[in-house]
Coordinates of C-alpha atoms in Angstrom, one line a residue:
M25 CA -48.2 -93.0 118.9
I26 CA -50.0 -92.5 115.5
K27 CA -48.3 -89.2 115.0
L28 CA -44.9 -90.7 115.8
T29 CA -45.5 -93.5 113.3
S30 CA -46.4 -91.0 110.7
L31 CA -43.3 -89.1 111.3
Y32 CA -41.2 -92.2 110.9
I33 CA -42.9 -92.7 107.5
L34 CA -42.6 -89.1 106.3
I35 CA -38.9 -88.6 107.1
P36 CA -37.7 -91.4 104.7
V37 CA -40.1 -90.1 102.1
F38 CA -38.7 -86.5 102.4
I39 CA -35.1 -87.9 102.3
L40 CA -35.9 -90.0 99.2
G41 CA -37.6 -87.0 97.5
F42 CA -34.7 -84.7 98.2
F43 CA -32.3 -87.4 96.9
L44 CA -34.3 -87.8 93.7
I45 CA -34.5 -84.0 93.1
S46 CA -30.9 -83.4 93.7
R47 CA -30.0 -86.4 91.5
A48 CA -32.2 -85.1 88.7
Q49 CA -30.5 -81.7 88.8
S50 CA -26.9 -83.0 89.4
P51 CA -24.5 -81.0 87.1
L52 CA -23.0 -84.3 85.9
K53 CA -26.4 -85.3 84.5
Y54 CA -26.4 -82.3 82.2
T55 CA -24.2 -82.0 79.1
F56 CA -22.5 -78.9 77.8
L57 CA -23.3 -78.1 74.2
F58 CA -19.7 -78.0 73.2
R59 CA -19.6 -81.8 73.7
N60 CA -19.7 -84.1 70.7
V61 CA -22.0 -86.7 72.3
I62 CA -25.2 -85.4 73.7
L63 CA -27.7 -88.3 74.3
S64 CA -31.3 -88.1 75.1
Q65 CA -32.4 -89.8 78.4
S66 CA -33.6 -92.8 76.5
K67 CA -30.2 -93.0 74.6
N68 CA -32.1 -93.5 71.4
Y69 CA -31.4 -90.1 70.0
E70 CA -28.5 -87.6 70.1
L71 CA -28.0 -83.9 69.5
T72 CA -25.2 -83.6 67.0
P73 CA -23.5 -80.2 66.2
I74 CA -23.5 -79.4 62.5
L75 CA -22.4 -75.7 62.7
R76 CA -20.3 -74.6 65.6
G77 CA -19.9 -70.9 66.6
R78 CA -22.0 -67.8 66.8
I79 CA -24.8 -68.1 64.2
Y80 CA -26.8 -65.4 62.6
Y81 CA -30.4 -66.4 61.7
P82 CA -29.7 -69.7 60.0
R83 CA -31.9 -71.0 57.2
Y84 CA -33.1 -74.6 57.1
F85 CA -34.5 -76.4 54.0
Y86 CA -35.7 -79.9 53.2
I87 CA -35.3 -81.1 49.6
P88 CA -38.0 -83.8 49.1
S89 CA -36.7 -85.1 45.8
L90 CA -33.2 -85.8 47.3
K91 CA -34.4 -86.6 50.8
Q92 CA -31.8 -84.2 52.1
Y93 CA -31.6 -81.1 54.3
I94 CA -29.4 -78.0 53.8
V95 CA -28.6 -75.6 56.6
Y96 CA -26.6 -72.4 56.3
S97 CA -25.6 -69.3 58.3
D98 CA -23.0 -66.6 58.8
L99 CA -20.7 -68.1 61.4
D100 CA -18.3 -66.5 63.8
E101 CA -16.0 -69.1 65.5
T102 CA -14.0 -66.6 67.6
G103 CA -14.6 -65.9 71.3
P104 CA -12.8 -65.0 74.5
F105 CA -12.2 -68.7 75.1
K106 CA -10.0 -68.8 71.9
I107 CA -6.6 -67.4 71.1
H108 CA -6.9 -64.5 68.7
E109 CA -6.1 -65.5 65.1
M110 CA -4.3 -62.8 63.0
K111 CA -5.7 -64.2 59.7
S112 CA -9.3 -63.1 59.2
K113 CA -12.0 -65.6 58.1
P114 CA -13.0 -65.3 54.4
W115 CA -16.3 -63.6 53.9
G116 CA -19.2 -66.0 53.3
K117 CA -21.7 -68.3 54.9
A118 CA -21.1 -71.9 56.2
Y119 CA -23.2 -74.6 54.5
V120 CA -23.9 -78.2 55.5
L121 CA -25.8 -80.8 53.5
L122 CA -27.4 -83.7 55.4
D123 CA -29.1 -86.9 54.5
D124 CA -32.5 -87.8 56.0
Q125 CA -30.7 -89.6 58.9
G126 CA -28.9 -86.4 59.9
N127 CA -25.5 -87.6 58.5
N128 CA -23.2 -84.9 57.2
L129 CA -22.7 -85.2 53.4
I130 CA -20.7 -82.1 52.8
T131 CA -19.7 -78.9 54.7
F132 CA -18.1 -75.9 53.1
E133 CA -18.0 -72.1 53.1
T134 CA -18.5 -69.8 50.2
P135 CA -19.3 -66.1 49.6
L136 CA -21.6 -67.1 46.7
R137 CA -25.3 -66.6 47.4
F138 CA -27.5 -69.7 47.8
S139 CA -30.7 -69.9 45.8
Y140 CA -33.5 -72.0 47.2
R141 CA -35.3 -71.8 43.9
S142 CA -32.6 -73.7 42.0
G143 CA -30.3 -75.1 44.7
C144 CA -27.3 -73.3 43.1
F145 CA -24.9 -70.8 44.5
Y146 CA -24.4 -67.6 42.4
G147 CA -21.8 -64.9 42.4
A148 CA -20.8 -62.2 39.9
S149 CA -18.4 -64.4 38.0
T150 CA -18.9 -68.0 39.1
Y151 CA -21.6 -70.3 40.3
I152 CA -21.8 -73.7 42.1
P153 CA -24.4 -76.3 40.9
L154 CA -24.2 -78.2 44.2
L155 CA -27.3 -80.2 44.0
E156 CA -26.6 -81.2 40.4
T157 CA -23.0 -82.2 40.9
G158 CA -22.8 -83.0 44.6
I159 CA -19.5 -81.1 44.8
S160 CA -18.7 -77.6 46.0
D161 CA -16.3 -76.5 43.2
S162 CA -17.3 -73.3 41.4
L163 CA -17.7 -73.0 37.7
P164 CA -17.4 -69.9 35.4
Y165 CA -20.5 -68.6 33.7
H166 CA -20.7 -69.4 30.0
Q167 CA -21.2 -65.7 29.4
I168 CA -21.3 -62.5 31.6
H169 CA -23.5 -59.7 30.2
N170 CA -22.8 -56.1 31.3
A171 CA -19.6 -57.2 32.9
K172 CA -18.3 -53.6 32.8
L173 CA -21.6 -52.3 34.3
N174 CA -21.8 -49.6 31.6
L175 CA -25.1 -50.4 29.9
S176 CA -27.7 -47.6 30.0
A177 CA -31.2 -48.3 31.3
G178 CA -32.5 -48.7 27.7
E179 CA -29.6 -51.0 26.7
F180 CA -30.1 -53.1 29.8
E181 CA -33.8 -53.5 29.1
K182 CA -33.3 -54.4 25.5
L183 CA -30.7 -57.0 26.3
F184 CA -32.9 -58.4 29.1
L185 CA -35.8 -58.9 26.7
E186 CA -33.6 -60.7 24.2
L187 CA -32.2 -63.1 26.7
Y188 CA -35.6 -63.6 28.4
A189 CA -37.2 -64.7 25.1
G190 CA -34.6 -67.4 24.4
S191 CA -34.2 -68.8 27.9
E192 CA -35.8 -71.9 29.5
Y193 CA -35.0 -70.7 33.0
I194 CA -34.7 -67.2 34.5
E195 CA -33.9 -66.2 38.1
F196 CA -33.3 -62.9 39.8
I197 CA -30.5 -63.0 42.4
N198 CA -29.2 -60.7 45.1
L199 CA -25.5 -60.3 44.9
R200 CA -25.4 -57.9 47.9
A201 CA -25.9 -60.8 50.2
S202 CA -22.4 -61.9 49.2
N203 CA -20.9 -58.7 50.5
D204 CA -20.2 -57.6 46.9
N205 CA -19.6 -53.9 47.0
I206 CA -19.5 -53.5 43.2
H207 CA -22.5 -55.6 42.0
Q208 CA -26.0 -55.1 43.2
A209 CA -27.9 -58.0 41.7
G210 CA -28.1 -60.2 38.6
I211 CA -30.3 -62.2 36.4
I212 CA -29.6 -65.8 35.6
F213 CA -30.5 -67.2 32.2
K214 CA -30.2 -70.8 31.3
R215 CA -30.1 -71.3 27.6
Q216 CA -29.5 -74.6 25.9
G217 CA -27.8 -76.0 28.9
K218 CA -25.6 -73.0 29.4
V219 CA -25.7 -70.7 32.4
E220 CA -25.3 -66.9 31.7
I221 CA -25.7 -63.8 34.0
L222 CA -26.8 -60.2 33.3
L223 CA -25.2 -58.0 36.0
S224 CA -26.6 -54.9 37.6
G225 CA -24.1 -52.5 39.3
L226 CA -24.4 -51.0 42.8
R227 CA -23.9 -47.5 41.5
D228 CA -25.6 -47.8 38.1
S229 CA -28.5 -49.9 39.3
R230 CA -30.7 -51.6 36.8
M231 CA -32.8 -53.5 39.3
I232 CA -35.1 -52.5 42.1
C233 CA -34.6 -53.7 45.6
Y234 CA -37.5 -55.0 47.8
F235 CA -37.5 -55.9 51.5
Q236 CA -39.1 -59.1 52.9
E237 CA -39.3 -60.5 56.4
N238 CA -40.5 -63.8 57.7
R239 CA -39.3 -64.5 61.2
K240 CA -40.8 -68.0 61.3
I241 CA -38.3 -69.2 58.7
N242 CA -35.5 -66.7 59.3
N243 CA -35.9 -65.0 56.0
F244 CA -34.6 -61.4 55.9
D245 CA -33.2 -61.4 52.4
D246 CA -33.8 -58.5 50.1
Y247 CA -34.9 -59.5 46.6
Y248 CA -34.7 -57.7 43.2
L249 CA -36.8 -57.2 40.1
P250 CA -35.5 -55.7 36.8
D251 CA -36.1 -52.0 36.5
I252 CA -38.0 -52.2 33.2
Q253 CA -41.4 -51.3 31.8
N254 CA -44.1 -53.8 32.4
K255 CA -41.8 -55.8 34.6
N256 CA -44.8 -57.8 36.0
N257 CA -45.1 -59.3 32.5
Y258 CA -41.6 -60.8 32.9
P259 CA -41.5 -62.9 36.1
Q260 CA -38.7 -65.3 37.0
S261 CA -39.3 -68.9 36.3
A262 CA -41.0 -71.3 38.8
P263 CA -38.5 -73.0 41.1
S264 CA -36.5 -75.8 39.4
I265 CA -36.4 -77.8 42.6
E266 CA -38.8 -78.0 45.5
M267 CA -37.2 -76.9 48.8
V268 CA -39.4 -76.7 51.9
P269 CA -38.3 -74.2 54.6
L270 CA -38.3 -75.4 58.2
V271 CA -40.3 -73.3 60.6
T272 CA -40.1 -72.3 64.3
N273 CA -42.8 -71.3 66.7
N274 CA -40.5 -69.0 68.6
T275 CA -39.6 -65.8 66.8
N276 CA -37.7 -64.3 69.7
P277 CA -35.5 -66.9 71.5
F278 CA -33.6 -64.1 73.3
V279 CA -36.3 -63.5 75.9
Y280 CA -37.1 -66.7 77.9
W281 CA -39.6 -66.4 80.8
R282 CA -39.0 -69.0 83.4
T283 CA -42.7 -69.7 83.9
G284 CA -42.9 -73.4 83.0
L285 CA -45.0 -72.7 80.0
N286 CA -42.3 -73.2 77.3
Q287 CA -43.1 -76.2 75.1
H288 CA -39.5 -77.3 74.4
F289 CA -37.1 -75.7 76.9
R290 CA -37.4 -75.5 80.7
I291 CA -34.7 -74.1 82.9
K292 CA -34.3 -76.4 85.9
K293 CA -31.4 -74.5 87.5
F294 CA -29.5 -71.3 87.0
S295 CA -25.9 -71.1 88.4
K296 CA -25.0 -67.4 88.7
E297 CA -21.3 -66.7 87.9
Y298 CA -21.4 -62.9 87.6
S299 CA -23.5 -60.2 89.0
S300 CA -23.5 -56.4 88.6
G301 CA -24.6 -56.1 92.2
W302 CA -27.4 -54.1 93.7
Q303 CA -28.6 -51.1 91.7
G304 CA -30.7 -48.2 92.9
I305 CA -33.8 -47.6 90.8
V306 CA -35.9 -45.0 92.7
K307 CA -36.1 -43.0 95.9
V308 CA -39.2 -43.3 98.2
G309 CA -39.4 -40.6 100.7
G310 CA -35.7 -39.8 100.2
I311 CA -34.8 -43.4 100.8
P312 CA -33.2 -45.2 97.9
V313 CA -34.6 -48.5 96.7
Y314 CA -32.2 -51.2 95.5
V315 CA -32.9 -54.2 93.3
P316 CA -30.5 -57.0 92.1
G317 CA -28.7 -56.0 88.9
E318 CA -28.0 -58.0 85.8
S319 CA -26.3 -61.4 86.1
S320 CA -25.0 -64.2 83.9
G321 CA -24.3 -67.8 84.5
T322 CA -24.9 -71.4 83.4
A323 CA -28.5 -72.6 82.7
Y324 CA -29.4 -76.2 83.3
V325 CA -32.1 -76.9 80.7
N326 CA -34.5 -79.8 79.9
F327 CA -35.0 -79.9 76.2
N328 CA -38.1 -81.9 75.2
I329 CA -38.9 -82.7 71.6
Q330 CA -40.6 -85.6 69.8
G331 CA -41.1 -87.5 73.0
E332 CA -37.4 -87.3 73.9
R333 CA -35.6 -85.3 76.6
F334 CA -32.1 -83.9 76.5
K335 CA -30.5 -82.4 79.6
I336 CA -28.1 -79.7 78.5
K337 CA -26.0 -76.9 80.0
I338 CA -25.9 -73.5 78.4
L339 CA -23.0 -71.2 79.2
S340 CA -23.0 -67.3 79.4
V341 CA -26.8 -67.0 79.8
E342 CA -27.7 -63.4 80.9
K343 CA -30.5 -62.9 83.3
A344 CA -32.5 -59.7 83.6
P345 CA -32.6 -57.9 86.9
F346 CA -35.4 -58.6 89.4
I347 CA -37.5 -60.6 86.9
P348 CA -37.3 -64.3 85.8
A349 CA -36.3 -63.4 82.2
Y350 CA -33.3 -65.0 80.6
N351 CA -31.4 -64.5 77.3
L352 CA -31.4 -68.2 76.6
G353 CA -31.2 -68.1 72.8
L354 CA -32.5 -71.7 72.3
R355 CA -35.2 -72.7 69.8
T356 CA -36.2 -75.4 67.4
F357 CA -36.9 -75.6 63.6
E358 CA -39.0 -78.4 62.2
L359 CA -40.8 -79.2 58.9
P360 CA -44.3 -77.7 58.7
E361 CA -46.9 -80.2 60.0
K362 CA -48.2 -81.1 56.5
F363 CA -44.7 -82.3 55.5
R364 CA -43.6 -83.8 58.8
T365 CA -43.3 -87.5 59.5
Q366 CA -41.9 -89.5 62.4
Q367 CA -38.6 -89.7 60.5
S368 CA -38.3 -86.0 59.9
L369 CA -35.3 -84.3 61.4
A370 CA -35.5 -81.5 64.0
F371 CA -32.9 -78.8 64.6
M372 CA -32.0 -76.8 67.6
E373 CA -30.1 -73.6 67.5
S374 CA -28.1 -72.0 70.3
A375 CA -27.8 -68.3 69.4
Q376 CA -26.9 -64.9 70.9
N377 CA -27.9 -61.3 70.2
C378 CA -25.5 -59.7 72.6
G379 CA -22.3 -60.2 74.7
D380 CA -19.2 -62.3 74.0
N381 CA -19.5 -65.4 72.0
R382 CA -20.3 -68.4 74.1
M383 CA -18.9 -71.9 74.0
G384 CA -21.4 -74.3 72.6
G385 CA -23.1 -72.0 70.2
G386 CA -24.3 -73.2 66.9
V387 CA -26.8 -75.5 65.2
F388 CA -27.6 -79.1 66.3
V389 CA -29.6 -81.8 64.6
M390 CA -31.6 -84.4 66.5
R391 CA -30.9 -87.8 64.9
P392 CA -30.9 -91.5 65.8
A393 CA -28.1 -92.2 68.3
T394 CA -24.8 -93.6 66.9
T395 CA -23.6 -94.6 70.4
T396 CA -25.2 -95.4 73.8
N397 CA -22.1 -94.3 75.7
P398 CA -22.5 -90.7 76.9
S399 CA -18.7 -90.5 77.5
A400 CA -17.7 -91.8 74.0
D401 CA -16.2 -88.5 73.1
I402 CA -13.8 -88.1 75.9
P403 CA -10.4 -89.9 76.3
E404 CA -11.0 -93.6 77.1
D405 CA -8.8 -93.6 80.2
M406 CA -10.5 -90.7 81.8
S407 CA -13.7 -90.7 83.9
E408 CA -16.5 -88.3 83.4
K409 CA -15.9 -86.9 86.9
T410 CA -12.2 -86.2 86.2
F411 CA -13.0 -84.7 82.8
S412 CA -15.7 -82.4 84.1
A413 CA -13.3 -81.0 86.7
L414 CA -11.0 -79.6 84.1
P415 CA -11.2 -76.0 82.7
L416 CA -13.9 -75.9 80.0
T417 CA -11.5 -74.9 77.3
L418 CA -9.3 -77.9 78.0
Q419 CA -12.4 -80.1 78.0
A420 CA -13.2 -78.9 74.6
A421 CA -9.7 -79.4 73.3
L422 CA -9.6 -83.0 74.6
L423 CA -12.6 -83.8 72.5
D424 CA -10.4 -83.5 69.4
P425 CA -6.8 -83.7 70.6
E426 CA -5.2 -84.5 67.2
H427 CA -6.6 -81.3 65.6
T428 CA -6.2 -78.9 68.5
T429 CA -3.4 -76.5 67.8
T430 CA -4.3 -73.6 70.1
L431 CA -5.5 -73.5 73.8
K432 CA -6.4 -70.7 76.1
I433 CA -7.0 -71.4 79.8
Y434 CA -8.2 -69.0 82.5
A435 CA -8.3 -70.8 85.9
K436 CA -7.0 -68.7 88.8
N437 CA -8.0 -71.4 91.2
C438 CA -5.6 -73.9 89.5
T439 CA -2.3 -73.9 91.4
Q440 CA -0.5 -76.7 89.5
W441 CA 0.3 -77.7 86.0
L442 CA -2.5 -79.6 84.3
P443 CA -1.0 -82.9 82.9
E444 CA -3.9 -83.4 80.6
I445 CA -2.5 -80.6 78.4
E446 CA 0.3 -83.0 77.5
R447 CA -2.2 -85.0 75.5
L448 CA -2.3 -82.2 73.0
K449 CA 0.7 -83.2 71.0
N450 CA 0.0 -80.8 68.1
L451 CA -0.3 -77.7 70.2
T452 CA 1.4 -74.6 68.7
H453 CA -0.1 -71.8 70.8
L454 CA -0.8 -72.0 74.6
E455 CA -2.1 -69.2 76.7
M456 CA -2.6 -69.6 80.5
T457 CA -3.7 -67.5 83.4
T458 CA -3.6 -69.6 86.5
G459 CA -2.4 -69.7 90.0
M460 CA 0.5 -72.1 89.4
T461 CA 3.9 -71.2 90.8
E462 CA 6.2 -72.9 88.3
I463 CA 6.6 -74.0 84.7
P464 CA 7.5 -77.7 85.0
D465 CA 9.7 -79.9 82.9
A466 CA 6.5 -81.4 81.5
I467 CA 6.1 -78.4 79.2
S468 CA 8.8 -79.9 77.1
T469 CA 6.4 -82.6 75.8
L470 CA 4.7 -79.9 73.7
T471 CA 7.4 -80.1 71.1
K472 CA 5.5 -78.1 68.4
L473 CA 4.9 -75.1 70.7
Q474 CA 5.6 -71.8 68.9
S475 CA 4.0 -69.4 71.3
L476 CA 3.7 -69.7 75.1
S477 CA 1.9 -67.1 77.2
I478 CA 1.7 -67.5 81.0
E479 CA 0.7 -64.1 82.3
Y480 CA -1.1 -62.7 85.4
S481 CA 0.0 -65.9 87.3
N482 CA 2.2 -66.7 90.2
V483 CA 5.2 -68.3 88.4
Q484 CA 8.4 -68.1 90.5
K485 CA 10.4 -70.9 88.9
I486 CA 11.0 -72.2 85.5
F487 CA 12.4 -75.7 85.1
P488 CA 15.3 -76.2 82.6
A489 CA 13.4 -78.6 80.2
I490 CA 11.7 -75.5 78.6
T491 CA 14.9 -75.3 76.5
E492 CA 13.7 -78.4 74.6
L493 CA 11.0 -76.3 73.0
K494 CA 13.1 -75.8 69.8
E495 CA 10.2 -74.2 67.8
L496 CA 9.3 -71.6 70.5
K497 CA 9.4 -68.1 69.1
T498 CA 7.2 -66.1 71.5
L499 CA 7.3 -66.3 75.3
N500 CA 5.1 -64.0 77.4
L501 CA 5.7 -64.1 81.2
F502 CA 4.0 -60.7 82.0
S503 CA 2.9 -60.2 85.6
N504 CA 4.3 -63.2 87.5
K505 CA 6.5 -63.6 90.6
L506 CA 9.9 -63.8 89.0
T507 CA 12.7 -62.1 90.9
E508 CA 15.5 -62.6 88.4
F509 CA 15.9 -63.2 84.7
P510 CA 15.6 -67.0 84.0
R511 CA 19.0 -67.8 82.6
M512 CA 17.9 -71.0 80.9
L513 CA 15.9 -68.8 78.4
L514 CA 19.2 -67.8 76.8
E515 CA 19.3 -71.2 75.3
L516 CA 16.2 -70.5 73.3
E517 CA 18.2 -69.1 70.4
Q518 CA 15.2 -69.2 68.1
L519 CA 13.2 -66.9 70.4
E520 CA 11.9 -63.8 68.6
R521 CA 9.6 -62.2 71.2
L522 CA 10.0 -62.1 75.0
N523 CA 7.9 -60.3 77.6
I524 CA 9.2 -60.3 81.2
G525 CA 7.2 -57.2 82.2
A526 CA 5.6 -56.7 85.6
N527 CA 8.1 -59.0 87.4
K528 CA 10.5 -58.0 90.1
I529 CA 13.5 -58.4 87.8
S530 CA 16.3 -55.9 88.4
A531 CA 18.9 -56.8 85.7
L532 CA 19.3 -58.4 82.3
P533 CA 22.0 -60.9 81.8
E534 CA 25.3 -59.6 80.3
D535 CA 25.2 -62.2 77.6
I536 CA 21.6 -61.6 76.5
N537 CA 22.9 -61.3 72.9
R538 CA 22.9 -65.1 72.8
L539 CA 19.2 -64.6 71.8
I540 CA 20.4 -63.9 68.3
N541 CA 16.8 -63.8 66.8
L542 CA 15.2 -61.6 69.5
N543 CA 13.4 -58.7 67.9
Y544 CA 11.1 -57.7 70.7
L545 CA 11.8 -57.5 74.5
S546 CA 9.4 -56.0 77.0
I547 CA 10.8 -54.9 80.4
T548 CA 7.9 -52.6 81.3
L549 CA 7.0 -52.4 85.0
T550 CA 10.3 -54.1 86.1
D551 CA 13.1 -52.8 88.3
I552 CA 15.6 -52.8 85.4
T553 CA 17.4 -49.4 85.3
S554 CA 20.4 -50.2 83.2
L555 CA 21.3 -52.2 80.1
P556 CA 24.1 -54.6 79.4
E557 CA 26.8 -53.3 77.0
V558 CA 26.2 -56.1 74.5
M559 CA 22.7 -54.7 73.8
A560 CA 24.1 -51.8 71.9
G561 CA 25.0 -54.3 69.1
M562 CA 21.5 -55.9 69.0
N563 CA 20.4 -53.9 66.0
N564 CA 17.2 -55.8 65.2
L565 CA 15.8 -55.5 68.8
Y566 CA 13.0 -53.2 69.9
L567 CA 13.0 -52.6 73.7
D568 CA 9.5 -51.9 75.2
D569 CA 10.0 -49.9 78.4
S570 CA 7.8 -47.8 80.7
Q571 CA 10.5 -46.2 82.9
G572 CA 11.6 -43.6 80.4
M573 CA 14.9 -45.4 79.9
K574 CA 15.2 -44.0 76.4
D575 CA 16.1 -40.6 77.8
K576 CA 18.7 -42.0 80.2
V577 CA 20.8 -44.3 78.1
Q578 CA 23.9 -43.5 76.1
P579 CA 23.4 -42.7 72.3
E580 CA 24.6 -46.1 71.3
Y581 CA 21.5 -47.6 72.9
K582 CA 19.0 -45.2 71.3
H583 CA 18.2 -47.5 68.4
L584 CA 16.7 -50.1 70.8
F585 CA 13.7 -47.8 71.3
D586 CA 12.9 -47.3 67.7
Y587 CA 9.3 -48.5 67.5
R588 CA 9.4 -48.7 63.7
K589 CA 11.2 -52.0 64.2
I590 CA 8.1 -53.8 65.5
K591 CA 6.1 -53.4 62.3
S592 CA 7.5 -56.7 61.1
I593 CA 5.5 -58.4 63.8
Y594 CA 2.2 -57.7 62.0
D595 CA 3.5 -58.6 58.5
E596 CA 2.7 -62.3 59.0

């Protein structure tokens, strides 16, 4: 009887324990880092992104006199989750200046090199006195010495000594950090309120390079000294402004051991999404021994800092085979203890050293919460459950629908149109790979669409409202289930590029010349074996074909296969 009573008591306890554990690790209780609102469990603090993208060893500084923080890094905002942009990003680092509450004061990018000795940005011809003026506009130097980089070693030393003697501030700067392939370094001279620079060329170097490394503050910058006699007698000036570098206690965030000993981060769950399978490693007595291969997936992480806990989800985390080691890429930066107070800001970075860029990468600041609603960043009329069921790229787009102009969705399990896309009224480029079987009339609500790509899908039908997309210039329907050319496309007179390849289409319409602006048409991997007569007069069109049609058509069609026509595509 006693044993039976104990059993009745233990069963509810086990059920309650299982419920609490499963509730604590519920995916909806964890927040992706690409979200704009990431609250701690107490809802008193939030993790706010200040730099988004793939970061490369960011630097963190606190400026006591201004009670401000500055953070900067090289930043790559591309990734397989984004549509490729033809225009390349200007070279330079991204900078953000914060007040002591973690509020963003200014964000900008510049190729000029930041000096933590003076708080200025220096280049070969201009500089930015950011902390003096509070603005990011560049100014020309009052004078540039050795602008032609033609001074001999003796002339350089003589000029250096003259300028050194009459200057109240001297600083040696590294111009190679700005990806400058002409100038190597320079020397800043401030004389009577004027800023001048003495340049050293990359080929005709007049300064000596030294390497330094401090992994606790992410400092890997080379530094330079003038190549002169008795150079130790001519040091640069003391820093004109105090800047305290923030430090980390984790110098290698790319190897995380799931042992429970990590101070800040603990993986509570790992959801595997890809695996290389079983791999043979050795033979024992002629019998091969296999172990699990590498895998990647989503890590559910408890982030503990300053008495607060954040529950976050990290995408594209790689796991080593057979051992509990993860390429997590998370770590914190804080002020050294002697400078730290209860009000000091803490930073978390999500970085990578391999693989494709992940969504949610970047630098985050822990600051007092500006809201207590964890769903404040999603559309008001949408529940968290509905939102979280959407493809991740669509979730990210809905966080800022007014400024989203491009969207890329890969969701083979999605068999229908996603009406939430219609909220993105400023969308100009849309790429989709799904399982949907038709392009509905709802596509017409995206009136600013210029490029539409629905490839490797199951589209069998296109509704007529697609003709209302008056700005559509590129349409890619490669590898779908179309069995005939969709005639309504002939009404898209503004169309310039059309890809109907890898569909069971056997003929082109006789009036295809209605597409008067068409300059590229792909019919590769189709059943098309002949061309309409009117195509002979489409002089601006290039026909992309894989059936060797060029060798079978009459001479009047030969110009359609002149690949030199397509060069204009890349001139944008």
